[in-house]
Coordinates of N, CA, C and O and ligand atoms in Angstrom, one line a residue:
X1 N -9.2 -35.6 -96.7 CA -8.6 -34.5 -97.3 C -7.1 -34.6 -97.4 O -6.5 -35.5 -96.8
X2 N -6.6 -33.9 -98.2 CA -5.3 -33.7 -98.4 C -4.6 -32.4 -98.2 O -4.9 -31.2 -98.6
X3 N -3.1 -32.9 -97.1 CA -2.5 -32.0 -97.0 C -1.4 -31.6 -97.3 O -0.4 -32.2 -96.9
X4 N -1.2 -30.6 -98.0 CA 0.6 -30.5 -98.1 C 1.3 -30.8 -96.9 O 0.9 -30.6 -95.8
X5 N 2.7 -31.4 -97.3 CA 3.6 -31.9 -96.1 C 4.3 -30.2 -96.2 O 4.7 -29.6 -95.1
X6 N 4.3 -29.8 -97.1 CA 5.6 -28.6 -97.1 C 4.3 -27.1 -97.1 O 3.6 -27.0 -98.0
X7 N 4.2 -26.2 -96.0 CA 3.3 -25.1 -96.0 C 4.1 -23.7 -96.3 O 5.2 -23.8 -95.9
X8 N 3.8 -22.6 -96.7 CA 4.5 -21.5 -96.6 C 3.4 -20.5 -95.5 O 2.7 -19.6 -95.7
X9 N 3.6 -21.0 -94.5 CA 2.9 -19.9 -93.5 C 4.0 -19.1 -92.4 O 5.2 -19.3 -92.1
X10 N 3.0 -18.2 -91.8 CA 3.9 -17.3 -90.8 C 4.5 -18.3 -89.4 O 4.0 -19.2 -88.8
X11 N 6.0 -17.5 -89.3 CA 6.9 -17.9 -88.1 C 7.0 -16.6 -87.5 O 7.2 -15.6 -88.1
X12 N 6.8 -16.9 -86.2 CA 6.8 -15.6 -85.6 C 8.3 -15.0 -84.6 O 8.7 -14.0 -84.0
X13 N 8.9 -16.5 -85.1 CA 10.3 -15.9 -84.7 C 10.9 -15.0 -85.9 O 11.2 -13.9 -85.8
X14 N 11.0 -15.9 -87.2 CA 11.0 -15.1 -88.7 C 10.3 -13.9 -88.4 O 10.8 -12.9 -88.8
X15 N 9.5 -13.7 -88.0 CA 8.4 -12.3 -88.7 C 8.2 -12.0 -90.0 O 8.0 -10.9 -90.5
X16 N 8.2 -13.4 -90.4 CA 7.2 -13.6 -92.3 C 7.0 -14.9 -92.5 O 7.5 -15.7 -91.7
X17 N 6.1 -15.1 -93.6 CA 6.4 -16.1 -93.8 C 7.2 -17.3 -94.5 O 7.4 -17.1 -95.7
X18 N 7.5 -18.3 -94.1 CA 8.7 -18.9 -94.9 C 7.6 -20.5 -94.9 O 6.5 -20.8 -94.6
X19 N 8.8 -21.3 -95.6 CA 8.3 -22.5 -95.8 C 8.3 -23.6 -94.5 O 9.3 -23.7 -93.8
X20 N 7.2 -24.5 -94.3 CA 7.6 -25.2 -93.0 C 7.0 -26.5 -93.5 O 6.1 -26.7 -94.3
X21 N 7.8 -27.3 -92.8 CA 7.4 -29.1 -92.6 C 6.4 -29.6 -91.5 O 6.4 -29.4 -90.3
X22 N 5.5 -30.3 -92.2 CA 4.5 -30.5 -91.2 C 4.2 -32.0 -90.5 O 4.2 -33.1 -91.2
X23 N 3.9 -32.0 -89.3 CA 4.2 -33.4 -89.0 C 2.9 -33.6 -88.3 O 2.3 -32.6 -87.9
X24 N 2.5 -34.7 -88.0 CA 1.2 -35.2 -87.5 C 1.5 -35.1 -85.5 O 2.4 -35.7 -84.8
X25 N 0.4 -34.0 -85.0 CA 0.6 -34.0 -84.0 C 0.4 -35.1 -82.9 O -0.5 -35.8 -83.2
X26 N 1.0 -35.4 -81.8 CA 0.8 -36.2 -81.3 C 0.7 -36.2 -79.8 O 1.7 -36.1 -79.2
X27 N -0.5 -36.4 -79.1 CA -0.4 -35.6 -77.6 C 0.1 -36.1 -76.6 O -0.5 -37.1 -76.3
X28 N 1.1 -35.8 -75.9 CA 2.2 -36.4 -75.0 C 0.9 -37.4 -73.5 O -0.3 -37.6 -73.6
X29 N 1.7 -37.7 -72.8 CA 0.9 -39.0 -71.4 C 0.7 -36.9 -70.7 O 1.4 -35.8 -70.7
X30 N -0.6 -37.4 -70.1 CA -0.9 -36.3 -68.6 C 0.2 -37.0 -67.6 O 0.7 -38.1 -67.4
X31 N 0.3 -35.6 -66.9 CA 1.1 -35.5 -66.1 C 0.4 -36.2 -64.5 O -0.2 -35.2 -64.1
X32 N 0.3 -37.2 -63.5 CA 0.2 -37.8 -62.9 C -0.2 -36.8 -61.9 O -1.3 -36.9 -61.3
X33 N 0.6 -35.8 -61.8 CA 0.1 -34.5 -60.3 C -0.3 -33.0 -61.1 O 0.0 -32.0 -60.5
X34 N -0.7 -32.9 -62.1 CA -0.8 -31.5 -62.8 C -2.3 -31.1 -62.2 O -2.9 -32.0 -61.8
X35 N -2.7 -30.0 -62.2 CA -4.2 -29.3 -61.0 C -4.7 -29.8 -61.9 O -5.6 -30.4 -61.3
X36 N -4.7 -30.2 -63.4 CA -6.2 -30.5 -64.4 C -6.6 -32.0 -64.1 O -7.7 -32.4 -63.9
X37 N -5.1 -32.8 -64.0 CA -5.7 -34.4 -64.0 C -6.4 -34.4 -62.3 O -7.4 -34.9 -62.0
X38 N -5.6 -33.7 -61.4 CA -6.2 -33.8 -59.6 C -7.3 -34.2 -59.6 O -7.8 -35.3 -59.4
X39 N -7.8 -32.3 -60.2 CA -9.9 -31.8 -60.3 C -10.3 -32.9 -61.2 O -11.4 -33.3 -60.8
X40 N -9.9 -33.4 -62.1 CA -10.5 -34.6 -63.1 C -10.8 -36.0 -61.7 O -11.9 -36.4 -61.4
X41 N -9.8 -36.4 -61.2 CA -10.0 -37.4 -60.4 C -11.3 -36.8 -59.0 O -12.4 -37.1 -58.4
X42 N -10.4 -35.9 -59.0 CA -11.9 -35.4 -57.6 C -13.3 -35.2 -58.4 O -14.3 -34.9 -57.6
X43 N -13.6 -35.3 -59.5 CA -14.6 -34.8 -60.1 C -15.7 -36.0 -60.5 O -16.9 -35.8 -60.4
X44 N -14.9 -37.4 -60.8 CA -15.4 -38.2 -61.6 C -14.8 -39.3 -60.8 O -15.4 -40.4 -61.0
X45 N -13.8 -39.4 -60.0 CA -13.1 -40.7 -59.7 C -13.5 -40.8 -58.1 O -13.0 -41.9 -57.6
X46 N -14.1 -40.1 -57.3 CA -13.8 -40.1 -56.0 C -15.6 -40.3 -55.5 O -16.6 -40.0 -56.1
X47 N -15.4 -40.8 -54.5 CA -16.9 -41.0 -53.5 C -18.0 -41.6 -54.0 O -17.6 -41.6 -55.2
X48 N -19.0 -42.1 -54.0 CA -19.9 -42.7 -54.4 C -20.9 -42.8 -55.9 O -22.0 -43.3 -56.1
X49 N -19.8 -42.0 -56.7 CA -19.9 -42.1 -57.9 C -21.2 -41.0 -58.1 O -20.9 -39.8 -58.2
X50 N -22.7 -41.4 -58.1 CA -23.0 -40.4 -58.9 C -22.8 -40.0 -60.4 O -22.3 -40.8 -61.2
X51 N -23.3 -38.8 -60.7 CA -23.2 -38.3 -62.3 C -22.9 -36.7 -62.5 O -23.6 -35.8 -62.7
X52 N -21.4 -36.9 -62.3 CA -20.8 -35.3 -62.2 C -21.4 -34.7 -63.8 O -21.5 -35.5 -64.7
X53 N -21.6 -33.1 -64.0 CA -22.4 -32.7 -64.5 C -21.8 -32.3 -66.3 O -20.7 -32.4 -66.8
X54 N -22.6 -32.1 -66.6 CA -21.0 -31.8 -68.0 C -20.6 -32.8 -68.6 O -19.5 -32.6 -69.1
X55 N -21.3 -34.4 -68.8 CA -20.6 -35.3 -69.1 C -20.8 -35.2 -70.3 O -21.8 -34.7 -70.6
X56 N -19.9 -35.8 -71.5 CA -20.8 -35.3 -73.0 C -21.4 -37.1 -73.0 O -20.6 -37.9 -72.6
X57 N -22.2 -37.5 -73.3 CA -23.1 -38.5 -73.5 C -22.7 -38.9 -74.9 O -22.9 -40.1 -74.9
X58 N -22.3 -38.6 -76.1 CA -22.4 -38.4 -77.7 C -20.8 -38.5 -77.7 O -20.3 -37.5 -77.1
X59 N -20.2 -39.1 -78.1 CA -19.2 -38.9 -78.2 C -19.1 -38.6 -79.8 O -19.8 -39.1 -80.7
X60 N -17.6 -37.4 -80.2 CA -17.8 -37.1 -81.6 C -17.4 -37.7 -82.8 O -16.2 -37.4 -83.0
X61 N -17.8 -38.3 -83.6 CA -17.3 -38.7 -84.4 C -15.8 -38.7 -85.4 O -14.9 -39.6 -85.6
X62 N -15.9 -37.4 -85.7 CA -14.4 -37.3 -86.2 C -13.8 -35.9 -85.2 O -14.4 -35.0 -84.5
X63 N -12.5 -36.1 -85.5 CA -11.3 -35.2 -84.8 C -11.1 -33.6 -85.9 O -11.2 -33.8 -87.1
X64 N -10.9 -32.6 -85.7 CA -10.1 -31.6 -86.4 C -8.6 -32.0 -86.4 O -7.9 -32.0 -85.4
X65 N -8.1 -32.4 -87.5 CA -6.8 -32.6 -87.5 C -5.7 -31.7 -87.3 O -5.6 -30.6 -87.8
X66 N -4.5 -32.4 -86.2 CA -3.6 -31.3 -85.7 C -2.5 -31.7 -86.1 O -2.2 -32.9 -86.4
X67 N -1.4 -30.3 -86.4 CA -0.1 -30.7 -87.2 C 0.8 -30.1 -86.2 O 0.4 -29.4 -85.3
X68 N 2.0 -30.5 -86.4 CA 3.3 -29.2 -85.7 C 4.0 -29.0 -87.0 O 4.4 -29.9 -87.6
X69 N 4.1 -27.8 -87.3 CA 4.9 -27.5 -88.7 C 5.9 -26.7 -87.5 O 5.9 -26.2 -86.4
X70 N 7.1 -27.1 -88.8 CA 8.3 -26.8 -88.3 C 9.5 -25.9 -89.2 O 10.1 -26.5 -90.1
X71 N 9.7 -24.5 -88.8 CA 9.9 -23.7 -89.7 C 11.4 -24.3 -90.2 O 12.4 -24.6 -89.5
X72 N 11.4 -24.4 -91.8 CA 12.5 -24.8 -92.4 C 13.8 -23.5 -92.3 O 14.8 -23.9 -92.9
X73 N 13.8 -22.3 -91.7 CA 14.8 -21.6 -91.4 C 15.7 -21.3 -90.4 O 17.0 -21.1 -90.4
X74 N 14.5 -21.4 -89.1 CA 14.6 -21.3 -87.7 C 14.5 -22.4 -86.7 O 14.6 -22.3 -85.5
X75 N 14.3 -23.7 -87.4 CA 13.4 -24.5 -87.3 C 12.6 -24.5 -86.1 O 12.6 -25.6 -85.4
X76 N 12.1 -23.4 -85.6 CA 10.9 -23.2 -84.7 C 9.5 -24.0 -85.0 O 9.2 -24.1 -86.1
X77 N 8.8 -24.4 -84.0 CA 7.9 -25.6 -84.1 C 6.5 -24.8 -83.7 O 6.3 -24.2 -82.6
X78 N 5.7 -24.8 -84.7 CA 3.9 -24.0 -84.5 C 2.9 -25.4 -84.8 O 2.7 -26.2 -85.7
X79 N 2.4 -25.2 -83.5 CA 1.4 -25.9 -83.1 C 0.1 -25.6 -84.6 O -0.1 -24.4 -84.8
X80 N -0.5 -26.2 -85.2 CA -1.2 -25.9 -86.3 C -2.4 -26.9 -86.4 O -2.1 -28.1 -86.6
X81 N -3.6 -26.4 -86.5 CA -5.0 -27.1 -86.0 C -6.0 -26.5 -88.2 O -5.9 -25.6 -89.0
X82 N -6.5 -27.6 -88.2 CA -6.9 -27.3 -89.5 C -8.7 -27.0 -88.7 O -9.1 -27.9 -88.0
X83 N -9.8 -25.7 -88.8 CA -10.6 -25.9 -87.4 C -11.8 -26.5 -88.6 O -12.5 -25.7 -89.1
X84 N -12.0 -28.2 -89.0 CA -12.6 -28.1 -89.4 C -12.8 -29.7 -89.3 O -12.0 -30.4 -90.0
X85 N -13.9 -30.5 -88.5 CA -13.8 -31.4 -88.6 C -13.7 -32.8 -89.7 O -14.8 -32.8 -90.3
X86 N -13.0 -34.0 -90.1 CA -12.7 -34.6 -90.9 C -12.5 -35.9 -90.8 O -12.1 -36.2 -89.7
X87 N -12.8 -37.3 -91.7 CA -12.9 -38.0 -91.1 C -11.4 -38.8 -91.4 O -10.8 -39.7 -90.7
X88 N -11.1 -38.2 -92.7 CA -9.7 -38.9 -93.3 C -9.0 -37.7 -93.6 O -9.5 -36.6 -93.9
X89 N -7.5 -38.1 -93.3 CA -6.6 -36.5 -93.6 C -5.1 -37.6 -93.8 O -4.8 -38.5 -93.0
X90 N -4.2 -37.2 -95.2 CA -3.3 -37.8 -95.0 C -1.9 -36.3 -95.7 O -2.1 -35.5 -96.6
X91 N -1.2 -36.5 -95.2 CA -0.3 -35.8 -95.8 C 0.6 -35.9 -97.0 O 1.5 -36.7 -96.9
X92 N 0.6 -35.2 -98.1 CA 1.1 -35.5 -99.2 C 2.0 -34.4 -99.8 O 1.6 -33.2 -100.0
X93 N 3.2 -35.0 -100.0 CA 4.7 -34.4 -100.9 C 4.1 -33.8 -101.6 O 3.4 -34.3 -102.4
X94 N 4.4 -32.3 -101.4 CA 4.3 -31.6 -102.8 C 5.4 -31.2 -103.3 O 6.2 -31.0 -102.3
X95 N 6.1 -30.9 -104.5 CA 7.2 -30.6 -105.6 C 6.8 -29.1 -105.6 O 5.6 -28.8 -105.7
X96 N 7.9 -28.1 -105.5 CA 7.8 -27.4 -105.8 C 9.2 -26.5 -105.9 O 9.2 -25.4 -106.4
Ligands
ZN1 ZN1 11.4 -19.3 -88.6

């Protein structure tokens, strides 16, 4: 699919909407002592292994693609998820 690089959606520092730049999200390294990675290691990494419960077996094929648009006024940064899975997504210049 194709996405516009330039969106006109809501800023909620604005309180309207204006125009924003969108950029391909990218998810930072876990944090080494955060309580999520801990319970992850106590869950899956510790004692005689076993088969902690909840595991997904299927792994999913494609991703929902995520953007950070970034408001061209304020330039405040919105986390922005398209909720629809895809298997190609590229960003494309629009003129306007
Ligand atoms: Zn703004």
């Amino acid at each position: 699919m194709k996405v516009p690089n330039q969106q006109n959606i809501y800023c909620p520092k604005c309180d309207k909407h204006t125009e924003h730049k969108l950029k391909l999200f990218k998810a930072g390294k876990a944090r080494a002592l955060s309580i999520g990675t801990r319970s992850n290691i106590r869950k899956h990494k510790k004692g005689y292994g076993g088969k902690a419960k909840h595991t997904a077996t299927v792994k999913k094929q494609n991703k929902k693609p995520a953007y950070i648009a970034e408001c061209m006024v304020c330039s405040r940064k919105v986390y922005l998820i398209i909720p629809k899975r895809m298997k190609k997504t590229e960003l494309v210049a629009v003129s306007r």
